[in-house]
Amino acid sequence: MTERPILEVEGLAAFYGQAQVLFDVALVLRRGEVTALMGRNGAGKTTTLKAIMGLVSARARKLEFAGHSIAGLTSFRIARRGLGFVPEDRRIFTDLTVFENLEVGRRPAPGGAEPWTPERLFAIFPNLAEMRGRRASEMSGGEQQMLTIARTLMGNPKAVLLDEPSEGLAPVIVELMARAVNAMKAQGVAVLLCEQNLAFASGVSDRAYIVDRGHIRHEGSIAALSADEALRDAYLSV
Amino acid sequence: MDLSFLVVQFLSGLASASSLFIISSGLTIVFGVTRIVNFAHGSLYMLGAYFAATLIPRLLDLSYGAPSFWAGVILSALAVGVLGVVMEVLLLRRIYRAPELFQLLATFGVVLVVQDVVLQAFGPQDILGPRAPGLRAPVEIMGRRFPSYELVLIAAGPVVLGLLWLLLHKTRFGVLVRAATQDREMVGALGVNQALLFTGTLFLGAFLAGLGGALQIPKAPATARMDLDIIAETFVVTVIGGMGSIPGAFLASLLIGQLQAFGILIFPKITLVLVFLLMALVLVVRPYGLLGRPEAPAGAHAAAFGTPLRPWSSTEKGIALVVLAALLALPLLGDVYLIKVATEILIFGLFAFSLHFLIGTGGLVSFGHAAYFGLGAYGAALALKHFGVPMELALPLAPIAAALGATLFGFFIVRLSGIYLAMLTLAAAQILYAVAFQWVEVTGGDNGLVGVWPAPWASTRLVYYYFTLAFAAAAVLGLRHVIYAPFGYTLRAARDSELRADAVGIDVRRHRWLAFILAGAVAGLAGGLYVFLKGSIDPSALSIPVSVDALTMLLLGGLQTVMGPLVGAAVLHSLKDQIMPLTELWRMMLGLSIIAMVLLFPKGLVGAFEAARERFAGGGR
């Protein structure tokens, strides 16, 4: 018997003002799985995440997280259900210290699970440990990216919406991001990963969706996507 | 002037700085998290003073001593904090996403309501508060007597600063407040209940306002005017210090406290002018205040414009002609009183129209437009009274005087945007108000100038009505022409995106400055017409309520429509005319109506009508 997916989306439509930007998006995220949402700039990846998170105006036939509908909930209630969000533009609180940023994200862990602590996160992101008292405005882009992931993990989510963690980062930092995704997976945290970088996505994901102009165009294993040149040419290559 | 005198002046400057800081810190914290400038912050301060002035004597009757006094101060501040919570839950929560103009207007509605509530609950008399037990006797400092209570005040400012620092850095609530000040949406996405956070913030902000008011009681009585007096000063402090910055508010309070303490020696009557000069200087060097940081450039959301302006259709041209014909024919009804009211409506319609041009086309949300109305009125009146200039020459001086004032203030004002700009316009108007009020030799002070009558040929109601109609129609058509001219397009482009307008080579600041001067001149013309209608002028013409009346007219008429302000002026003025004589609670009714309008019809009456029409025309959509 298969377990129900942690996140189920059907018929998701999103709007910016009058303009519709997502059309009938359907996807599932299974427990403990990393699924990539691939697509070019402006394809609708970020909007999909924001729509799930209640951050843009959207409607859906079905929007269920951990077996309960989250449609129409405010983002803080969705977050409290255990769905974490890591925004593409990081949105670090630059006036706060590293430690204070983590404090803002802190939420109690659901029963039984071992909670994320700053110490455990510092083990994944050693750079952060050295600058815990530093103001976030004084960090590099890569360090801010680590902090934004760590901050979301402090909420002890069951699943994370992770928006383009590799964007604009040096290869060595991208390597760290891959380690972070794997660490989440090891903890049992499901990850819905938006990416343009196929190399990064294929290294960490199990399955992939392709989104283009607000529609889901393809669903399959990440290996199949990597192998399918026609598909990559049609929807991913620039 | 010896050293001991300077020391005592310095100390009393420190004491007033402390009070100012305690109040301003509340405003700045609330702004930081909610992005709302709470106009009613001054009302909360006033309530703190009234609560303390009535509560503390009773506590002192029960048990005379310092503990009773200080318990009364804290209890009063706590009560005000609870009122802040009520205000957040009932009102602010519903308008966090509204354009800032509506947020300011709604909180001003609260100001009006509180004014009437205070009058009803505490009576019109000033209430003298008790003095603090144990601190009644002055202390001697370098041979001079100095009130010992002021020493406590001097300490109170830094103590509050220290406690706030601890609260904001050492508690989870404080960390969340600071995070929300930067990015409240992200704080929500991390699972923090913003509603609770905002309510808590309002409690803190209102508590600080109430504390400021309660601490003031041994120094000065609680009066029904202290709300608007303090709010302008508080705005100045937060603008100089930088919005949302508590250390900035502290620094600015210290500067202003000293400026007032020593300014009074040099410039005894109008220390506010010095304060304005300081503010102007700071804003030129650091447009976002001493310790503030730039706001992201505001886009179209600053004033909420949905549909673009379009030229009149033939139907609308027809309506305009019918309205004009009706206005021309109105005196045929022969009712003298009606003619007078109609003249007033024309004048306020013109005034509101000039503000509509500034806000709707220029994107500059002014909260002190009465300044230019008043400048025009005083300009004409002074020319007539002091230089014997006849009406025919004095009236043209009205727009000129207002334009000169707008040129001076506008130079600073257009350097800012959004909420800073609104606060600076308000402060500028308050300064002119203070000048008109205090420079008795020239302006007649509180009594104003009387006997400013039109030339004999224009002195009948009927002639003056047509006279006003001619000027108002010409000015409205002229401004309308400007709105649809390239200059108007340019202003609207800059309004909708300052950055893009700048990038295509538009000198945004210069265009806005010109728009500000033009709007000021038209408001001045309205002021000139007003003074000859009334025959007198007093400082209330420059006051905040007059500015807010004009904004209310826009809100009634709607911002998106060119003719909205005229409709709004007619509605508001007729309502005032009909209802004001019937009730003592006029301000409360006006305040509640403003709040209701902001909540129900954010697009105004004409806007709501147009939306309904569009829905109707759209058929089955």
Short mmCIF file of N, CA and C in Angstrom, two decimals, chain B residues 482-552:
data_model
loop_
_atom_site.label_atom_id
_atom_site.label_comp_id
_atom_site.label_asym_id
_atom_site.label_seq_id
_atom_site.Cartn_x
_atom_site.Cartn_y
_atom_site.Cartn_z
N VAL B 482 -3.75 71.03 -18.10
CA VAL B 482 -2.39 70.62 -17.73
C VAL B 482 -2.30 69.11 -17.53
N ILE B 483 -3.37 68.53 -16.94
CA ILE B 483 -3.36 67.09 -16.67
C ILE B 483 -3.21 66.31 -17.97
N TYR B 484 -3.87 66.82 -19.04
CA TYR B 484 -3.84 66.09 -20.31
C TYR B 484 -2.74 66.59 -21.24
N ALA B 485 -1.95 67.53 -20.77
CA ALA B 485 -0.83 68.04 -21.57
C ALA B 485 0.39 67.15 -21.30
N PRO B 486 1.42 67.27 -22.13
CA PRO B 486 2.64 66.47 -21.90
C PRO B 486 3.18 66.58 -20.48
N PHE B 487 3.07 67.77 -19.88
CA PHE B 487 3.53 67.93 -18.51
C PHE B 487 2.78 66.98 -17.57
N GLY B 488 1.48 66.88 -17.82
CA GLY B 488 0.66 65.96 -17.01
C GLY B 488 1.05 64.51 -17.25
N TYR B 489 1.31 64.15 -18.52
CA TYR B 489 1.74 62.78 -18.82
C TYR B 489 3.04 62.47 -18.08
N THR B 490 3.93 63.43 -18.11
CA THR B 490 5.23 63.24 -17.47
C THR B 490 5.05 63.00 -15.98
N LEU B 491 4.19 63.82 -15.37
CA LEU B 491 3.96 63.65 -13.94
C LEU B 491 3.38 62.28 -13.63
N ARG B 492 2.45 61.83 -14.49
CA ARG B 492 1.83 60.54 -14.22
C ARG B 492 2.83 59.41 -14.43
N ALA B 493 3.70 59.58 -15.41
CA ALA B 493 4.74 58.57 -15.61
C ALA B 493 5.60 58.47 -14.36
N ALA B 494 6.00 59.63 -13.83
CA ALA B 494 6.85 59.63 -12.64
C ALA B 494 6.10 59.09 -11.44
N ARG B 495 4.80 59.34 -11.40
CA ARG B 495 3.98 58.83 -10.30
C ARG B 495 3.95 57.30 -10.34
N ASP B 496 3.78 56.74 -11.54
CA ASP B 496 3.62 55.29 -11.64
C ASP B 496 4.94 54.56 -11.50
N SER B 497 6.01 55.14 -11.98
CA SER B 497 7.31 54.54 -11.75
C SER B 497 8.39 55.60 -11.80
N GLU B 498 8.82 55.97 -10.60
CA GLU B 498 9.82 57.02 -10.50
C GLU B 498 11.11 56.59 -11.20
N LEU B 499 11.48 55.32 -10.99
CA LEU B 499 12.75 54.85 -11.54
C LEU B 499 12.73 54.85 -13.06
N ARG B 500 11.64 54.34 -13.64
CA ARG B 500 11.58 54.28 -15.10
C ARG B 500 11.53 55.67 -15.69
N ALA B 501 10.76 56.56 -15.05
CA ALA B 501 10.69 57.93 -15.55
C ALA B 501 12.09 58.54 -15.53
N ASP B 502 12.78 58.31 -14.44
CA ASP B 502 14.14 58.82 -14.30
C ASP B 502 15.03 58.25 -15.40
N ALA B 503 14.85 56.96 -15.68
CA ALA B 503 15.71 56.28 -16.63
C ALA B 503 15.49 56.76 -18.06
N VAL B 504 14.29 57.26 -18.36
CA VAL B 504 14.08 57.78 -19.72
C VAL B 504 14.41 59.27 -19.80
N GLY B 505 15.03 59.79 -18.78
CA GLY B 505 15.57 61.13 -18.86
C GLY B 505 14.68 62.23 -18.33
N ILE B 506 13.67 61.87 -17.54
CA ILE B 506 12.81 62.89 -16.96
C ILE B 506 13.42 63.37 -15.64
N ASP B 507 13.50 64.68 -15.50
CA ASP B 507 13.96 65.22 -14.22
C ASP B 507 12.75 65.22 -13.27
N VAL B 508 12.60 64.08 -12.58
CA VAL B 508 11.39 63.85 -11.79
C VAL B 508 11.22 64.94 -10.73
N ARG B 509 12.33 65.26 -10.06
CA ARG B 509 12.25 66.21 -8.97
C ARG B 509 11.76 67.57 -9.46
N ARG B 510 12.29 68.02 -10.59
CA ARG B 510 11.92 69.34 -11.09
C ARG B 510 10.44 69.37 -11.50
N HIS B 511 10.00 68.30 -12.17
CA HIS B 511 8.59 68.25 -12.56
C HIS B 511 7.68 68.27 -11.34
N ARG B 512 8.09 67.52 -10.33
CA ARG B 512 7.25 67.49 -9.13
C ARG B 512 7.23 68.83 -8.43
N TRP B 513 8.37 69.48 -8.44
CA TRP B 513 8.46 70.80 -7.81
C TRP B 513 7.49 71.75 -8.50
N LEU B 514 7.53 71.75 -9.84
CA LEU B 514 6.62 72.60 -10.60
C LEU B 514 5.17 72.26 -10.29
N ALA B 515 4.87 70.96 -10.22
CA ALA B 515 3.50 70.55 -9.91
C ALA B 515 3.10 71.04 -8.53
N PHE B 516 4.04 70.96 -7.59
CA PHE B 516 3.75 71.41 -6.23
C PHE B 516 3.45 72.91 -6.21
N ILE B 517 4.25 73.67 -6.97
CA ILE B 517 4.05 75.12 -7.01
C ILE B 517 2.70 75.45 -7.66
N LEU B 518 2.41 74.74 -8.75
CA LEU B 518 1.15 74.99 -9.45
C LEU B 518 -0.04 74.67 -8.55
N ALA B 519 0.01 73.50 -7.90
CA ALA B 519 -1.08 73.13 -7.01
C ALA B 519 -1.20 74.13 -5.86
N GLY B 520 -0.06 74.59 -5.36
CA GLY B 520 -0.06 75.59 -4.30
C GLY B 520 -0.71 76.88 -4.77
N ALA B 521 -0.37 77.31 -5.98
CA ALA B 521 -0.92 78.57 -6.50
C ALA B 521 -2.44 78.47 -6.61
N VAL B 522 -2.95 77.34 -7.11
CA VAL B 522 -4.40 77.20 -7.26
C VAL B 522 -5.07 77.17 -5.88
N ALA B 523 -4.44 76.47 -4.94
CA ALA B 523 -4.97 76.47 -3.57
C ALA B 523 -4.97 77.89 -3.02
N GLY B 524 -3.92 78.65 -3.33
CA GLY B 524 -3.83 80.04 -2.89
C GLY B 524 -4.95 80.89 -3.47
N LEU B 525 -5.25 80.64 -4.74
CA LEU B 525 -6.37 81.36 -5.36
C LEU B 525 -7.67 81.07 -4.60
N ALA B 526 -7.86 79.78 -4.28
CA ALA B 526 -9.05 79.42 -3.50
C ALA B 526 -9.05 80.16 -2.17
N GLY B 527 -7.88 80.22 -1.53
CA GLY B 527 -7.77 80.93 -0.26
C GLY B 527 -8.11 82.41 -0.41
N GLY B 528 -7.63 83.03 -1.50
CA GLY B 528 -7.91 84.45 -1.76
C GLY B 528 -9.41 84.67 -1.93
N LEU B 529 -10.04 83.80 -2.72
CA LEU B 529 -11.49 83.92 -2.92
C LEU B 529 -12.23 83.75 -1.60
N TYR B 530 -11.69 82.87 -0.75
CA TYR B 530 -12.33 82.57 0.52
C TYR B 530 -12.30 83.78 1.45
N VAL B 531 -11.13 84.43 1.51
CA VAL B 531 -11.00 85.52 2.49
C VAL B 531 -11.93 86.68 2.14
N PHE B 532 -12.13 86.94 0.84
CA PHE B 532 -13.03 88.04 0.49
C PHE B 532 -14.50 87.64 0.65
N LEU B 533 -14.75 86.35 0.64
CA LEU B 533 -16.13 85.90 0.90
C LEU B 533 -16.46 86.07 2.38
N LYS B 534 -15.49 85.67 3.23
CA LYS B 534 -15.73 85.67 4.67
C LYS B 534 -15.49 87.04 5.29
N GLY B 535 -14.62 87.82 4.66
CA GLY B 535 -14.28 89.12 5.23
C GLY B 535 -13.24 89.03 6.33
N SER B 536 -12.79 87.81 6.63
CA SER B 536 -11.80 87.67 7.70
C SER B 536 -11.02 86.38 7.48
N ILE B 537 -9.91 86.29 8.20
CA ILE B 537 -9.11 85.07 8.12
C ILE B 537 -8.44 84.85 9.47
N ASP B 538 -8.37 83.62 9.92
CA ASP B 538 -7.64 83.32 11.15
C ASP B 538 -6.84 82.04 10.95
N PRO B 539 -5.95 81.72 11.90
CA PRO B 539 -5.01 80.62 11.66
C PRO B 539 -5.68 79.28 11.39
N SER B 540 -6.94 79.11 11.78
CA SER B 540 -7.55 77.79 11.57
C SER B 540 -7.62 77.43 10.09
N ALA B 541 -7.53 78.46 9.20
CA ALA B 541 -7.55 78.16 7.77
C ALA B 541 -6.33 77.36 7.35
N LEU B 542 -5.25 77.43 8.15
CA LEU B 542 -4.02 76.71 7.81
C LEU B 542 -3.90 75.39 8.57
N SER B 543 -4.90 75.06 9.34
CA SER B 543 -4.72 73.98 10.31
C SER B 543 -4.89 72.61 9.67
N ILE B 544 -4.47 71.59 10.41
CA ILE B 544 -4.54 70.22 9.91
C ILE B 544 -5.97 69.84 9.50
N PRO B 545 -6.99 70.18 10.31
CA PRO B 545 -8.35 69.77 9.90
C PRO B 545 -8.73 70.28 8.51
N VAL B 546 -8.26 71.48 8.12
CA VAL B 546 -8.61 71.98 6.79
C VAL B 546 -7.93 71.11 5.72
N SER B 547 -6.67 70.75 5.98
CA SER B 547 -5.98 69.85 5.04
C SER B 547 -6.73 68.53 4.93
N VAL B 548 -7.18 68.05 6.08
CA VAL B 548 -7.85 66.75 6.07
C VAL B 548 -9.23 66.86 5.41
N ASP B 549 -9.90 68.02 5.59
CA ASP B 549 -11.18 68.22 4.89
C ASP B 549 -10.98 68.03 3.40
N ALA B 550 -9.92 68.63 2.88
CA ALA B 550 -9.68 68.52 1.44
C ALA B 550 -9.44 67.07 1.05
N LEU B 551 -8.68 66.35 1.88
CA LEU B 551 -8.43 64.93 1.58
C LEU B 551 -9.72 64.13 1.65
N THR B 552 -10.57 64.49 2.61
CA THR B 552 -11.85 63.79 2.73
C THR B 552 -12.70 64.02 1.48
#
